[in-house]
CSV table of C-alpha atoms in Angstrom, one decimal:
chain,number,residue,atom,x,y,z
A,1,MET,CA,0.0,0.0,0.0
A,2,SER,CA,2.9,2.3,-0.7
A,3,ASP,CA,1.0,4.5,-3.1
A,4,GLU,CA,-2.1,5.0,-0.9
A,5,ARG,CA,-0.6,8.2,0.5
A,6,MET,CA,-0.3,9.8,-2.9
A,7,PRO,CA,-1.1,13.6,-2.8
A,8,LEU,CA,-4.5,15.0,-3.9
A,9,THR,CA,-3.2,16.3,-7.2
A,10,GLU,CA,-2.0,12.8,-8.1
A,11,HIS,CA,-5.3,11.3,-7.1
A,12,LEU,CA,-7.1,13.8,-9.4
A,13,SER,CA,-4.7,13.0,-12.2
A,14,GLU,CA,-5.3,9.3,-11.8
A,15,LEU,CA,-9.1,9.9,-11.8
A,16,ARG,CA,-8.9,12.0,-14.9
A,17,LYS,CA,-6.9,9.2,-16.6
A,18,ARG,CA,-9.5,6.6,-15.7
A,19,ILE,CA,-12.4,8.8,-16.8
A,20,ILE,CA,-10.8,9.6,-20.1
A,21,THR,CA,-10.1,5.9,-20.8
A,22,SER,CA,-13.7,5.0,-19.9
A,23,ILE,CA,-15.1,7.8,-22.2
A,24,ILE,CA,-13.0,6.5,-25.1
A,25,ALA,CA,-14.3,3.0,-24.5
A,26,ILE,CA,-17.9,4.2,-24.4
A,27,GLY,CA,-17.2,6.3,-27.6
A,28,VAL,CA,-16.0,3.2,-29.4
A,29,GLY,CA,-19.0,1.3,-28.2
A,30,PHE,CA,-21.2,4.2,-29.4
A,31,LEU,CA,-19.7,4.0,-32.9
A,32,ILE,CA,-20.4,0.3,-33.0
A,33,SER,CA,-23.9,0.6,-31.7
A,34,PHE,CA,-24.9,3.5,-33.9
A,35,ASN,CA,-25.0,1.1,-36.9
A,36,TYR,CA,-27.6,-1.1,-35.0
A,37,SER,CA,-29.7,1.6,-33.3
A,38,GLU,CA,-32.7,0.8,-35.4
A,39,VAL,CA,-32.5,-2.9,-34.3
A,40,ILE,CA,-32.1,-1.8,-30.7
A,41,LEU,CA,-35.1,0.5,-31.0
A,42,GLY,CA,-37.1,-2.6,-32.2
A,43,TRP,CA,-36.1,-4.4,-29.0
A,44,LEU,CA,-37.1,-1.4,-26.9
A,45,LYS,CA,-40.5,-1.4,-28.5
A,46,THR,CA,-41.2,-5.0,-27.3
A,47,PRO,CA,-43.2,-3.8,-24.2
A,48,LEU,CA,-45.5,-2.0,-26.6
A,49,THR,CA,-45.9,-4.8,-29.2
A,50,THR,CA,-46.2,-7.7,-26.8
A,51,LYS,CA,-48.9,-8.6,-24.2
A,52,TYR,CA,-47.7,-10.1,-21.0
A,53,LEU,CA,-50.4,-12.3,-19.4
A,54,ILE,CA,-50.5,-13.8,-15.9
A,55,SER,CA,-52.0,-17.3,-15.4
A,56,THR,CA,-52.6,-19.4,-12.3
A,57,THR,CA,-51.2,-22.4,-14.2
A,58,TYR,CA,-47.7,-23.1,-15.7
A,59,PRO,CA,-46.0,-21.1,-17.2
A,60,TYR,CA,-47.8,-18.5,-15.1
A,61,ILE,CA,-46.4,-15.6,-17.2
A,62,PHE,CA,-46.5,-15.9,-21.0
A,63,TYR,CA,-46.2,-13.5,-23.9
A,64,THR,CA,-48.3,-13.0,-27.0
A,65,ASN,CA,-48.3,-10.4,-29.8
A,66,ASP,CA,-50.5,-7.4,-29.1
A,67,PRO,CA,-53.0,-7.1,-32.0
A,68,ASN,CA,-53.2,-3.3,-31.4
A,69,PRO,CA,-49.7,-2.2,-30.5
A,70,VAL,CA,-49.1,1.4,-29.5
A,71,GLU,CA,-47.1,3.2,-32.3
A,72,LEU,CA,-44.3,5.6,-31.6
A,73,ILE,CA,-44.3,9.0,-33.2
A,74,PHE,CA,-41.8,11.9,-33.3
A,75,LEU,CA,-42.9,15.5,-32.7
A,76,ALA,CA,-39.9,17.4,-33.9
A,77,PRO,CA,-37.6,17.1,-37.0
A,78,THR,CA,-34.6,16.3,-34.8
A,79,GLU,CA,-36.3,14.0,-32.2
A,80,ALA,CA,-35.8,10.7,-34.1
A,81,PHE,CA,-32.1,11.6,-34.8
A,82,TRP,CA,-31.4,12.4,-31.1
A,83,MET,CA,-33.3,9.3,-30.1
A,84,HIS,CA,-30.9,7.2,-32.1
A,85,LEU,CA,-27.9,9.0,-30.5
A,86,LYS,CA,-29.2,8.3,-27.0
A,87,ILE,CA,-29.8,4.6,-27.8
A,88,SER,CA,-26.3,4.3,-29.3
A,89,LEU,CA,-24.8,6.0,-26.3
A,90,ILE,CA,-26.4,3.7,-23.7
A,91,ALA,CA,-25.7,0.6,-25.9
A,92,GLY,CA,-22.1,1.8,-26.1
A,93,LEU,CA,-22.0,2.1,-22.3
A,94,PHE,CA,-23.1,-1.6,-22.0
A,95,LEU,CA,-20.5,-2.7,-24.5
A,96,ALA,CA,-17.8,-0.7,-22.5
A,97,LEU,CA,-18.9,-2.0,-19.1
A,98,PRO,CA,-15.9,-4.3,-18.6
A,99,VAL,CA,-13.5,-1.5,-19.4
A,100,VAL,CA,-15.4,1.0,-17.1
A,101,PHE,CA,-15.4,-1.5,-14.2
A,102,TYR,CA,-11.7,-2.2,-14.8
A,103,GLN,CA,-10.9,1.5,-14.7
A,104,LEU,CA,-12.9,1.9,-11.5
A,105,TRP,CA,-10.9,-1.0,-10.0
A,106,LYS,CA,-7.6,0.6,-11.1
A,107,PHE,CA,-8.6,3.8,-9.4
A,108,ILE,CA,-9.6,2.2,-6.0
A,109,SER,CA,-7.0,-0.6,-6.0
A,110,PRO,CA,-4.1,1.6,-4.6
A,111,GLY,CA,-5.9,1.7,-1.3
A,112,LEU,CA,-6.2,-2.1,-1.1
A,113,LEU,CA,-3.8,-4.7,0.3
A,114,SER,CA,-1.4,-6.4,-2.2
A,115,LYS,CA,-3.3,-9.7,-2.0
A,116,GLU,CA,-6.6,-7.9,-2.6
A,117,LYS,CA,-5.4,-6.3,-5.8
A,118,HIS,CA,-5.6,-9.7,-7.5
A,119,TYR,CA,-9.4,-9.5,-7.4
A,120,ALA,CA,-9.6,-7.3,-10.5
A,121,LEU,CA,-10.9,-9.9,-12.8
A,122,PRO,CA,-13.7,-11.1,-10.4
A,123,PHE,CA,-14.6,-7.5,-9.8
A,124,VAL,CA,-15.0,-6.8,-13.5
A,125,ILE,CA,-16.9,-10.0,-14.3
A,126,ILE,CA,-19.2,-9.8,-11.3
A,127,GLY,CA,-19.8,-6.0,-11.7
A,128,THR,CA,-20.6,-6.4,-15.4
A,129,THR,CA,-22.8,-9.5,-14.9
A,130,PHE,CA,-24.9,-7.9,-12.1
A,131,PHE,CA,-25.4,-4.7,-14.1
A,132,VAL,CA,-26.6,-6.6,-17.2
A,133,ILE,CA,-28.9,-8.9,-15.1
A,134,GLY,CA,-30.5,-5.8,-13.5
A,135,ALA,CA,-31.0,-4.3,-16.9
A,136,LEU,CA,-32.5,-7.5,-18.3
A,137,PHE,CA,-34.8,-7.9,-15.3
A,138,CYS,CA,-36.1,-4.4,-15.8
A,139,PHE,CA,-36.6,-4.9,-19.5
A,140,PHE,CA,-38.3,-8.3,-19.3
A,141,VAL,CA,-40.3,-7.9,-16.1
A,142,VAL,CA,-40.7,-4.4,-14.8
A,143,LEU,CA,-41.2,-2.4,-18.0
A,144,PRO,CA,-43.8,-4.6,-19.5
A,145,PHE,CA,-46.1,-4.5,-16.5
A,146,ALA,CA,-45.3,-0.8,-15.9
A,147,MET,CA,-46.3,0.1,-19.5
A,148,LYS,CA,-49.4,-2.0,-19.3
A,149,PHE,CA,-50.5,-0.2,-16.2
A,150,LEU,CA,-49.7,3.3,-17.4
A,151,LEU,CA,-51.3,2.9,-20.8
A,152,THR,CA,-54.5,1.3,-19.5
A,153,TYR,CA,-55.2,3.0,-16.2
A,154,LYS,CA,-58.3,5.2,-16.7
A,155,THR,CA,-57.7,5.7,-20.4
A,156,GLU,CA,-61.2,4.6,-21.7
A,157,HIS,CA,-61.7,7.9,-23.4
A,158,LEU,CA,-58.1,8.5,-24.3
A,159,LYS,CA,-55.8,7.2,-27.1
A,160,PRO,CA,-52.1,6.9,-26.3
A,161,MET,CA,-49.7,8.6,-28.7
A,162,LEU,CA,-46.2,8.1,-27.4
A,163,SER,CA,-43.3,10.3,-28.5
A,164,VAL,CA,-40.3,8.1,-29.4
A,165,GLY,CA,-38.0,10.5,-27.5
A,166,LYS,CA,-40.0,10.4,-24.3
A,167,TYR,CA,-40.5,6.6,-24.5
A,168,VAL,CA,-36.8,5.9,-25.1
A,169,ASP,CA,-35.9,8.2,-22.2
A,170,PHE,CA,-38.4,6.5,-20.0
A,171,CYS,CA,-37.1,3.0,-20.8
A,172,LEU,CA,-33.4,3.8,-20.7
A,173,LYS,CA,-33.6,5.7,-17.3
A,174,PHE,CA,-35.2,2.7,-15.6
A,175,ILE,CA,-32.9,0.2,-17.3
A,176,LEU,CA,-29.9,2.1,-16.0
A,177,ALA,CA,-31.5,2.5,-12.6
A,178,PHE,CA,-32.0,-1.3,-12.2
A,179,GLY,CA,-28.5,-2.0,-13.5
A,180,LEU,CA,-27.1,0.2,-10.8
A,181,VAL,CA,-29.4,-1.2,-8.1
A,182,PHE,CA,-28.2,-4.7,-8.9
A,183,GLU,CA,-24.7,-3.7,-7.9
A,184,LEU,CA,-25.8,-3.7,-4.3
A,185,PRO,CA,-24.0,-7.1,-3.4
A,186,LEU,CA,-20.8,-5.8,-4.9
A,187,VAL,CA,-21.0,-2.5,-3.0
A,188,ILE,CA,-21.8,-4.3,0.3
A,189,THR,CA,-18.8,-6.7,-0.2
A,190,PHE,CA,-16.5,-3.8,-1.0
A,191,LEU,CA,-17.6,-1.9,2.1
A,192,SER,CA,-17.1,-5.0,4.2
A,193,LYS,CA,-13.5,-5.4,2.8
A,194,LEU,CA,-12.8,-1.8,3.9
A,195,GLY,CA,-14.2,-2.6,7.3
A,196,LEU,CA,-17.0,0.0,7.1
A,197,VAL,CA,-19.7,-2.6,7.6
A,198,THR,CA,-19.8,-6.1,9.0
A,199,PRO,CA,-22.1,-9.1,8.2
A,200,GLN,CA,-23.3,-9.0,11.8
A,201,PHE,CA,-24.3,-5.3,11.5
A,202,LEU,CA,-26.1,-5.9,8.2
A,203,ALA,CA,-28.0,-8.9,9.5
A,204,LYS,CA,-29.0,-7.1,12.7
A,205,HIS,CA,-30.4,-4.2,10.7
A,206,ARG,CA,-32.2,-6.4,8.1
A,207,LYS,CA,-35.6,-5.0,9.0
A,208,TYR,CA,-34.5,-1.5,8.2
A,209,ALA,CA,-33.1,-2.7,4.9
A,210,VAL,CA,-36.5,-4.2,4.0
A,211,LEU,CA,-38.2,-1.0,4.8
A,212,ALA,CA,-35.6,1.0,2.8
A,213,SER,CA,-36.1,-1.4,-0.2
A,214,PHE,CA,-39.8,-0.6,-0.4
A,215,ILE,CA,-39.1,3.1,0.0
A,216,VAL,CA,-36.5,3.0,-2.9
A,217,ALA,CA,-38.9,1.0,-5.0
A,218,ALA,CA,-41.7,3.5,-4.4
A,219,LEU,CA,-39.3,6.3,-5.5
A,220,LEU,CA,-37.8,4.6,-8.6
A,221,THR,CA,-40.7,2.6,-10.1
A,222,PRO,CA,-42.8,4.5,-12.6
A,223,THR,CA,-46.2,3.4,-11.3
A,224,PRO,CA,-47.9,3.9,-8.0
A,225,ASP,CA,-49.3,0.4,-7.6
A,226,VAL,CA,-48.0,-2.1,-5.1
A,227,PHE,CA,-47.4,-4.9,-7.6
A,228,ASN,CA,-44.9,-3.0,-9.7
A,229,GLN,CA,-43.1,-1.6,-6.6
A,230,THR,CA,-42.8,-5.1,-5.2
A,231,LEU,CA,-41.2,-6.2,-8.5
A,232,MET,CA,-38.3,-3.9,-7.5
A,233,ALA,CA,-38.4,-4.2,-3.7
A,234,VAL,CA,-38.1,-8.0,-3.7
A,235,PRO,CA,-35.0,-8.2,-5.8
A,236,LEU,CA,-33.5,-5.5,-3.6
A,237,ILE,CA,-34.1,-7.5,-0.5
A,238,ILE,CA,-32.7,-10.6,-2.1
A,239,LEU,CA,-29.6,-8.6,-3.3
A,240,TYR,CA,-29.2,-7.4,0.3
A,241,GLU,CA,-29.1,-11.0,1.6
A,242,VAL,CA,-26.7,-11.9,-1.2
A,243,GLY,CA,-24.5,-9.0,0.0
A,244,ILE,CA,-24.5,-10.3,3.5
A,245,ILE,CA,-23.4,-13.8,2.4
A,246,ALA,CA,-20.7,-12.3,0.2
A,247,ALA,CA,-19.5,-10.1,3.1
A,248,ARG,CA,-19.2,-13.2,5.2
A,249,LEU,CA,-17.3,-15.1,2.5
A,250,PHE,CA,-15.0,-12.3,1.3
A,251,GLY,CA,-14.9,-9.9,4.2
A,252,PRO,CA,-11.8,-9.4,6.5
A,253,ARG,CA,-11.0,-12.7,8.2
A,254,HIS,CA,-11.1,-11.3,11.7
A,255,GLU,CA,-14.7,-10.3,11.0
A,256,LYS,CA,-15.9,-13.9,10.5
A,257,ASP,CA,-17.3,-16.0,13.3
């Protein structure tokens, strides 16, 4: 840990280097994704073109094509163009996730012990995997039910006309939010490694974590109904428990029972 006492200017220089490298990686991902932005938009329209039905028998949740899908429109000459840029930027971020997580690791690793610096590969793999799982969970579970609720709640005398820019913003914000939320086990493990929290402390305050999960879900989910909020709160609670287990397994040895 010889370099953990580096001066502030050196820390800032290192941070700038990591940010620039991450931006370059995202930029490369953006250029690659831009050629496929129309395909990605087709994927993002899935919650509008597919009906998600719940049944009391297996498979419980199944999909079918919506005979009357909601069409997307654009209200300004530049809206469609900017929409493709946004889609390409977020898709580029997903492609660059391993690089971004590696740069984050390189920035925080000087403060770790020598043996802990070898965890770079697991950090990158786990961080990327959890972010992608969170995004997929949002896209395949949360968004479909949220859109169904929002487009059918008290709209008997209304016809939905969705702006493509507003719709894409709505989807991308929640996909990114769920991706970040699913990093909770990694954050808990890292805080445990630093000695800021312990598995015993986390387990003791579990009831507050459950309450906080539902509060966060109420704030982040796009609909006010309990069902959609639960779709986010339950994974948060599970992720908290996964974080406790990870903290026990990978936390400082003297913290373990």
